[in-house]
């Protein structure tokens, strides 16, 4: 078994070992979904809505991972084939005559017409912290945005979070704080983080309020979150 097969096998086993939608399950699933996006052979498309097709596929993987069965010649190749079997149809949907029509979460899925909708298949997904922003979204939006926000915090692809920190305190950056305040359950207290980082409590708390939390809210908005207007 090569290194990639070993990593995949370990990640899949970790997901299956933990109760679905528990904190440990979500942490393990996030690692697996990050790995999927780096796997060679996963279908690609130049279509501008390809990220949406990939996102639907990642949601499907999170629901169906228990049904994956490794086959010869390797875990990684059979896993990629399994993913592509679903992703290929989602890419095909992008080029269908109704490609510009929005996906209805209330419409029956093709494999189970008249019985199950996409909305019914979405798992409950909540994200602690951030003033309940993710929890207040509708069920399907919460699952999608919550998962994408967690992945964004883990990856920080533009360096927006890790490069935001108080002067002379790079270790007190927004990515580190987000992992400890948003992804961790229960979240760490500011006073404990300040002691760990040897930073003044007021400095850390102010940086979170002025920089980190607004950045997370803006990221969530770019992912599709729309905050309901106050009455």
PDB file of C-alpha atoms in Angstrom, residues 4-223:
ATOM      1  CA  UNK A   4      -1.689   7.921  -0.705  1.00  0.00           C
ATOM      2  CA  UNK A   5      -3.585   4.672  -0.220  1.00  0.00           C
ATOM      3  CA  UNK A   6      -2.494   4.636   3.397  1.00  0.00           C
ATOM      4  CA  UNK A   7      -3.648   8.209   4.038  1.00  0.00           C
ATOM      5  CA  UNK A   8      -7.004   7.612   2.377  1.00  0.00           C
ATOM      6  CA  UNK A   9      -7.584   4.364   4.222  1.00  0.00           C
ATOM      7  CA  UNK A  10      -6.767   6.047   7.541  1.00  0.00           C
ATOM      8  CA  UNK A  11      -9.030   9.038   6.847  1.00  0.00           C
ATOM      9  CA  UNK A  12     -11.947   6.883   5.703  1.00  0.00           C
ATOM     10  CA  UNK A  13     -11.550   4.634   8.734  1.00  0.00           C
ATOM     11  CA  UNK A  14     -11.476   7.671  11.042  1.00  0.00           C
ATOM     12  CA  UNK A  15     -14.708   9.015   9.539  1.00  0.00           C
ATOM     13  CA  UNK A  16     -16.455   5.666   9.851  1.00  0.00           C
ATOM     14  CA  UNK A  17     -15.219   5.180  13.403  1.00  0.00           C
ATOM     15  CA  UNK A  18     -16.951   8.293  14.754  1.00  0.00           C
ATOM     16  CA  UNK A  19     -20.710   8.911  15.082  1.00  0.00           C
ATOM     17  CA  UNK A  20     -22.073  10.779  12.061  1.00  0.00           C
ATOM     18  CA  UNK A  21     -22.141  14.572  12.461  1.00  0.00           C
ATOM     19  CA  UNK A  22     -20.244  14.501  15.758  1.00  0.00           C
ATOM     20  CA  UNK A  23     -17.362  16.952  16.207  1.00  0.00           C
ATOM     21  CA  UNK A  24     -14.754  14.231  15.651  1.00  0.00           C
ATOM     22  CA  UNK A  25     -16.647  13.007  12.575  1.00  0.00           C
ATOM     23  CA  UNK A  26     -16.749  16.507  11.119  1.00  0.00           C
ATOM     24  CA  UNK A  27     -13.039  17.040  11.765  1.00  0.00           C
ATOM     25  CA  UNK A  28     -12.192  13.746  10.095  1.00  0.00           C
ATOM     26  CA  UNK A  29     -14.588  14.447   7.221  1.00  0.00           C
ATOM     27  CA  UNK A  30     -13.049  17.863   6.618  1.00  0.00           C
ATOM     28  CA  UNK A  31      -9.618  16.242   6.315  1.00  0.00           C
ATOM     29  CA  UNK A  32     -11.003  13.708   3.867  1.00  0.00           C
ATOM     30  CA  UNK A  33     -12.732  16.359   1.744  1.00  0.00           C
ATOM     31  CA  UNK A  34      -9.527  18.380   1.634  1.00  0.00           C
ATOM     32  CA  UNK A  35      -7.682  15.276   0.448  1.00  0.00           C
ATOM     33  CA  UNK A  36     -10.294  14.627  -2.242  1.00  0.00           C
ATOM     34  CA  UNK A  37      -9.669  18.034  -3.805  1.00  0.00           C
ATOM     35  CA  UNK A  38      -5.989  17.133  -4.172  1.00  0.00           C
ATOM     36  CA  UNK A  39      -6.487  13.655  -5.604  1.00  0.00           C
ATOM     37  CA  UNK A  40      -5.110  13.093  -9.117  1.00  0.00           C
ATOM     38  CA  UNK A  41      -7.748  11.907 -11.560  1.00  0.00           C
ATOM     39  CA  UNK A  42     -10.778  13.662 -10.060  1.00  0.00           C
ATOM     40  CA  UNK A  43     -12.860  14.985 -12.964  1.00  0.00           C
ATOM     41  CA  UNK A  44     -12.450  18.661 -13.839  1.00  0.00           C
ATOM     42  CA  UNK A  45     -14.426  21.050 -15.999  1.00  0.00           C
ATOM     43  CA  UNK A  46     -13.874  24.541 -17.391  1.00  0.00           C
ATOM     44  CA  UNK A  47     -17.540  25.352 -16.790  1.00  0.00           C
ATOM     45  CA  UNK A  48     -17.836  28.414 -14.494  1.00  0.00           C
ATOM     46  CA  UNK A  49     -20.259  26.491 -12.238  1.00  0.00           C
ATOM     47  CA  UNK A  50     -17.896  23.550 -11.773  1.00  0.00           C
ATOM     48  CA  UNK A  51     -17.297  24.518  -8.090  1.00  0.00           C
ATOM     49  CA  UNK A  52     -21.029  24.026  -7.471  1.00  0.00           C
ATOM     50  CA  UNK A  53     -20.878  20.557  -9.033  1.00  0.00           C
ATOM     51  CA  UNK A  54     -17.842  19.718  -6.916  1.00  0.00           C
ATOM     52  CA  UNK A  55     -19.567  21.020  -3.807  1.00  0.00           C
ATOM     53  CA  UNK A  56     -22.603  18.809  -4.440  1.00  0.00           C
ATOM     54  CA  UNK A  57     -20.210  15.891  -4.849  1.00  0.00           C
ATOM     55  CA  UNK A  58     -18.472  16.626  -1.550  1.00  0.00           C
ATOM     56  CA  UNK A  59     -21.867  16.739   0.166  1.00  0.00           C
ATOM     57  CA  UNK A  60     -22.709  13.399  -1.443  1.00  0.00           C
ATOM     58  CA  UNK A  61     -19.425  11.894  -0.237  1.00  0.00           C
ATOM     59  CA  UNK A  62     -20.190  13.042   3.312  1.00  0.00           C
ATOM     60  CA  UNK A  63     -23.526  11.193   3.138  1.00  0.00           C
ATOM     61  CA  UNK A  64     -22.437   8.075   1.310  1.00  0.00           C
ATOM     62  CA  UNK A  65     -18.906   7.385   2.560  1.00  0.00           C
ATOM     63  CA  UNK A  66     -20.117   4.345   4.491  1.00  0.00           C
ATOM     64  CA  UNK A  67     -21.062   2.737   1.168  1.00  0.00           C
ATOM     65  CA  UNK A  68     -17.618   3.063  -0.421  1.00  0.00           C
ATOM     66  CA  UNK A  69     -15.873  -0.263  -0.958  1.00  0.00           C
ATOM     67  CA  UNK A  70     -12.190  -0.233  -2.021  1.00  0.00           C
ATOM     68  CA  UNK A  71     -11.421  -2.334  -5.094  1.00  0.00           C
ATOM     69  CA  UNK A  72      -8.343  -3.388  -7.016  1.00  0.00           C
ATOM     70  CA  UNK A  73      -5.855  -2.142  -7.998  1.00  0.00           C
ATOM     71  CA  UNK A  74      -5.727   0.444  -5.201  1.00  0.00           C
ATOM     72  CA  UNK A  75      -7.778   2.339  -2.656  1.00  0.00           C
ATOM     73  CA  UNK A  76      -7.018   5.697  -4.283  1.00  0.00           C
ATOM     74  CA  UNK A  77      -7.971   4.632  -7.822  1.00  0.00           C
ATOM     75  CA  UNK A  78     -11.196   2.975  -6.729  1.00  0.00           C
ATOM     76  CA  UNK A  79     -12.018   5.998  -4.539  1.00  0.00           C
ATOM     77  CA  UNK A  80     -11.466   8.393  -7.454  1.00  0.00           C
ATOM     78  CA  UNK A  81     -13.613   6.200  -9.712  1.00  0.00           C
ATOM     79  CA  UNK A  82     -16.336   6.166  -7.063  1.00  0.00           C
ATOM     80  CA  UNK A  83     -16.260   9.959  -6.764  1.00  0.00           C
ATOM     81  CA  UNK A  84     -16.136  10.489 -10.529  1.00  0.00           C
ATOM     82  CA  UNK A  85     -19.194   8.281 -10.969  1.00  0.00           C
ATOM     83  CA  UNK A  86     -21.233  10.952  -9.189  1.00  0.00           C
ATOM     84  CA  UNK A  87     -19.230  14.037 -10.157  1.00  0.00           C
ATOM     85  CA  UNK A  88     -19.437  13.114 -13.845  1.00  0.00           C
ATOM     86  CA  UNK A  89     -23.220  13.371 -13.760  1.00  0.00           C
ATOM     87  CA  UNK A  90     -23.076  16.683 -11.908  1.00  0.00           C
ATOM     88  CA  UNK A  91     -20.743  18.047 -14.586  1.00  0.00           C
ATOM     89  CA  UNK A  92     -23.079  16.727 -17.268  1.00  0.00           C
ATOM     90  CA  UNK A  93     -25.930  18.584 -15.553  1.00  0.00           C
ATOM     91  CA  UNK A  94     -23.990  21.833 -16.056  1.00  0.00           C
ATOM     92  CA  UNK A  95     -24.196  21.408 -19.821  1.00  0.00           C
ATOM     93  CA  UNK A  96     -27.812  20.267 -19.925  1.00  0.00           C
ATOM     94  CA  UNK A  97     -30.466  22.432 -21.657  1.00  0.00           C
ATOM     95  CA  UNK A  98     -31.578  23.650 -18.238  1.00  0.00           C
ATOM     96  CA  UNK A  99     -28.038  24.359 -17.076  1.00  0.00           C
ATOM     97  CA  UNK A 100     -28.927  27.917 -16.088  1.00  0.00           C
ATOM     98  CA  UNK A 101     -31.935  26.872 -14.020  1.00  0.00           C
ATOM     99  CA  UNK A 102     -31.338  26.918 -10.262  1.00  0.00           C
ATOM    100  CA  UNK A 103     -31.123  23.566  -8.509  1.00  0.00           C
ATOM    101  CA  UNK A 104     -34.275  22.949  -6.508  1.00  0.00           C
ATOM    102  CA  UNK A 105     -33.629  21.334  -3.160  1.00  0.00           C
ATOM    103  CA  UNK A 106     -37.308  20.417  -2.970  1.00  0.00           C
ATOM    104  CA  UNK A 107     -37.306  18.517  -6.272  1.00  0.00           C
ATOM    105  CA  UNK A 108     -36.911  14.714  -6.157  1.00  0.00           C
ATOM    106  CA  UNK A 109     -33.427  13.463  -6.978  1.00  0.00           C
ATOM    107  CA  UNK A 110     -33.108  11.501 -10.215  1.00  0.00           C
ATOM    108  CA  UNK A 111     -32.224   8.244  -8.506  1.00  0.00           C
ATOM    109  CA  UNK A 112     -35.327   8.296  -6.381  1.00  0.00           C
ATOM    110  CA  UNK A 113     -37.993  10.225  -8.257  1.00  0.00           C
ATOM    111  CA  UNK A 114     -41.023  11.098  -6.174  1.00  0.00           C
ATOM    112  CA  UNK A 115     -39.544   9.803  -2.952  1.00  0.00           C
ATOM    113  CA  UNK A 116     -36.574  11.781  -1.684  1.00  0.00           C
ATOM    114  CA  UNK A 117     -35.471  15.367  -2.203  1.00  0.00           C
ATOM    115  CA  UNK A 118     -32.001  16.857  -1.929  1.00  0.00           C
ATOM    116  CA  UNK A 119     -33.133  18.796   1.119  1.00  0.00           C
ATOM    117  CA  UNK A 120     -34.180  15.620   2.910  1.00  0.00           C
ATOM    118  CA  UNK A 121     -30.764  14.107   2.265  1.00  0.00           C
ATOM    119  CA  UNK A 122     -28.787  17.025   3.681  1.00  0.00           C
ATOM    120  CA  UNK A 123     -27.471  16.244   7.151  1.00  0.00           C
ATOM    121  CA  UNK A 124     -28.031  18.658  10.021  1.00  0.00           C
ATOM    122  CA  UNK A 125     -24.911  20.786  10.178  1.00  0.00           C
ATOM    123  CA  UNK A 126     -24.257  23.460  12.769  1.00  0.00           C
ATOM    124  CA  UNK A 127     -21.171  25.527  13.504  1.00  0.00           C
ATOM    125  CA  UNK A 128     -20.674  26.833  17.015  1.00  0.00           C
ATOM    126  CA  UNK A 129     -19.593  30.409  17.628  1.00  0.00           C
ATOM    127  CA  UNK A 130     -19.594  33.355  15.253  1.00  0.00           C
ATOM    128  CA  UNK A 131     -22.698  34.710  17.001  1.00  0.00           C
ATOM    129  CA  UNK A 132     -24.886  31.911  15.715  1.00  0.00           C
ATOM    130  CA  UNK A 133     -24.554  33.137  12.131  1.00  0.00           C
ATOM    131  CA  UNK A 134     -24.300  29.685  10.616  1.00  0.00           C
ATOM    132  CA  UNK A 135     -27.023  28.232  12.858  1.00  0.00           C
ATOM    133  CA  UNK A 136     -29.501  30.888  11.757  1.00  0.00           C
ATOM    134  CA  UNK A 137     -29.321  29.875   8.085  1.00  0.00           C
ATOM    135  CA  UNK A 138     -31.774  27.456   6.550  1.00  0.00           C
ATOM    136  CA  UNK A 139     -30.944  23.779   6.793  1.00  0.00           C
ATOM    137  CA  UNK A 140     -29.517  23.257   3.303  1.00  0.00           C
ATOM    138  CA  UNK A 141     -27.625  26.572   3.309  1.00  0.00           C
ATOM    139  CA  UNK A 142     -26.198  25.839   6.735  1.00  0.00           C
ATOM    140  CA  UNK A 143     -24.824  22.487   5.587  1.00  0.00           C
ATOM    141  CA  UNK A 144     -23.212  23.905   2.469  1.00  0.00           C
ATOM    142  CA  UNK A 145     -21.857  27.164   3.876  1.00  0.00           C
ATOM    143  CA  UNK A 146     -20.876  25.660   7.222  1.00  0.00           C
ATOM    144  CA  UNK A 147     -18.798  22.990   5.534  1.00  0.00           C
ATOM    145  CA  UNK A 148     -17.262  25.441   3.070  1.00  0.00           C
ATOM    146  CA  UNK A 149     -16.426  27.891   5.853  1.00  0.00           C
ATOM    147  CA  UNK A 150     -14.691  25.182   7.856  1.00  0.00           C
ATOM    148  CA  UNK A 151     -12.732  24.124   4.781  1.00  0.00           C
ATOM    149  CA  UNK A 152     -11.822  27.759   4.093  1.00  0.00           C
ATOM    150  CA  UNK A 153     -10.524  28.239   7.642  1.00  0.00           C
ATOM    151  CA  UNK A 154      -8.445  25.058   7.377  1.00  0.00           C
ATOM    152  CA  UNK A 155      -6.994  25.969   3.957  1.00  0.00           C
ATOM    153  CA  UNK A 156      -6.984  29.790   4.096  1.00  0.00           C
ATOM    154  CA  UNK A 157      -6.225  29.733   0.339  1.00  0.00           C
ATOM    155  CA  UNK A 158      -5.576  33.472   0.025  1.00  0.00           C
ATOM    156  CA  UNK A 159      -3.720  33.842   3.313  1.00  0.00           C
ATOM    157  CA  UNK A 160      -6.347  36.351   4.407  1.00  0.00           C
ATOM    158  CA  UNK A 161      -6.696  34.871   7.893  1.00  0.00           C
ATOM    159  CA  UNK A 162      -3.141  33.866   8.755  1.00  0.00           C
ATOM    160  CA  UNK A 163      -1.771  37.223   7.566  1.00  0.00           C
ATOM    161  CA  UNK A 164      -4.105  39.196   9.821  1.00  0.00           C
ATOM    162  CA  UNK A 165      -2.602  39.653  13.271  1.00  0.00           C
ATOM    163  CA  UNK A 166      -1.815  42.387  15.832  1.00  0.00           C
ATOM    164  CA  UNK A 167       1.490  44.183  15.366  1.00  0.00           C
ATOM    165  CA  UNK A 168       4.459  42.035  16.465  1.00  0.00           C
ATOM    166  CA  UNK A 169       2.147  39.082  17.273  1.00  0.00           C
ATOM    167  CA  UNK A 170       1.996  36.909  14.112  1.00  0.00           C
ATOM    168  CA  UNK A 171       1.114  33.823  16.155  1.00  0.00           C
ATOM    169  CA  UNK A 172      -2.114  35.576  17.161  1.00  0.00           C
ATOM    170  CA  UNK A 173      -3.468  35.441  13.622  1.00  0.00           C
ATOM    171  CA  UNK A 174      -7.080  35.029  12.538  1.00  0.00           C
ATOM    172  CA  UNK A 175      -6.616  31.517  11.155  1.00  0.00           C
ATOM    173  CA  UNK A 176      -5.244  30.242  14.471  1.00  0.00           C
ATOM    174  CA  UNK A 177      -7.947  32.042  16.440  1.00  0.00           C
ATOM    175  CA  UNK A 178     -10.697  30.809  14.101  1.00  0.00           C
ATOM    176  CA  UNK A 179      -9.592  27.218  14.531  1.00  0.00           C
ATOM    177  CA  UNK A 180      -9.687  27.602  18.298  1.00  0.00           C
ATOM    178  CA  UNK A 181     -12.821  29.760  18.505  1.00  0.00           C
ATOM    179  CA  UNK A 182     -14.966  28.460  15.615  1.00  0.00           C
ATOM    180  CA  UNK A 183     -13.839  24.937  14.723  1.00  0.00           C
ATOM    181  CA  UNK A 184     -13.096  23.700  18.214  1.00  0.00           C
ATOM    182  CA  UNK A 185     -15.927  22.413  20.392  1.00  0.00           C
ATOM    183  CA  UNK A 186     -16.172  23.773  22.970  1.00  0.00           C
ATOM    184  CA  UNK A 187     -14.336  26.899  21.819  1.00  0.00           C
ATOM    185  CA  UNK A 188     -11.321  28.095  23.800  1.00  0.00           C
ATOM    186  CA  UNK A 189     -11.784  31.125  26.001  1.00  0.00           C
ATOM    187  CA  UNK A 190     -10.007  34.341  25.093  1.00  0.00           C
ATOM    188  CA  UNK A 191      -8.286  34.512  28.474  1.00  0.00           C
ATOM    189  CA  UNK A 192      -6.814  31.017  27.961  1.00  0.00           C
ATOM    190  CA  UNK A 193      -5.682  31.859  24.432  1.00  0.00           C
ATOM    191  CA  UNK A 194      -4.116  35.109  25.639  1.00  0.00           C
ATOM    192  CA  UNK A 195      -2.152  33.219  28.275  1.00  0.00           C
ATOM    193  CA  UNK A 196      -1.070  30.547  25.783  1.00  0.00           C
ATOM    194  CA  UNK A 197       0.095  33.138  23.244  1.00  0.00           C
ATOM    195  CA  UNK A 198       1.545  35.494  25.841  1.00  0.00           C
ATOM    196  CA  UNK A 199      -0.603  38.299  24.451  1.00  0.00           C
ATOM    197  CA  UNK A 200      -2.671  40.818  26.364  1.00  0.00           C
ATOM    198  CA  UNK A 201      -6.300  39.797  26.666  1.00  0.00           C
ATOM    199  CA  UNK A 202      -7.476  43.192  25.433  1.00  0.00           C
ATOM    200  CA  UNK A 203      -5.209  42.963  22.372  1.00  0.00           C
ATOM    201  CA  UNK A 204      -6.460  39.498  21.428  1.00  0.00           C
ATOM    202  CA  UNK A 205     -10.119  40.281  22.050  1.00  0.00           C
ATOM    203  CA  UNK A 206      -9.926  43.547  20.132  1.00  0.00           C
ATOM    204  CA  UNK A 207      -8.230  41.878  17.167  1.00  0.00           C
ATOM    205  CA  UNK A 208     -10.924  39.215  17.045  1.00  0.00           C
ATOM    206  CA  UNK A 209     -13.735  41.772  17.166  1.00  0.00           C
ATOM    207  CA  UNK A 210     -12.208  44.239  14.688  1.00  0.00           C
ATOM    208  CA  UNK A 211     -10.514  41.927  12.204  1.00  0.00           C
ATOM    209  CA  UNK A 212     -11.208  38.197  12.552  1.00  0.00           C
ATOM    210  CA  UNK A 213     -14.956  38.084  13.025  1.00  0.00           C
ATOM    211  CA  UNK A 214     -15.661  40.624  10.239  1.00  0.00           C
ATOM    212  CA  UNK A 215     -13.380  38.618   7.929  1.00  0.00           C
ATOM    213  CA  UNK A 216     -15.256  35.399   8.685  1.00  0.00           C
ATOM    214  CA  UNK A 217     -18.569  37.119   8.094  1.00  0.00           C
ATOM    215  CA  UNK A 218     -17.349  38.461   4.761  1.00  0.00           C
ATOM    216  CA  UNK A 219     -16.051  35.023   3.740  1.00  0.00           C
ATOM    217  CA  UNK A 220     -19.419  33.497   4.652  1.00  0.00           C
ATOM    218  CA  UNK A 221     -21.166  36.099   2.510  1.00  0.00           C
ATOM    219  CA  UNK A 222     -18.962  35.262  -0.479  1.00  0.00           C
ATOM    220  CA  UNK A 223     -19.940  31.612   0.046  1.00  0.00           C
TER     221      UNK A 223
END
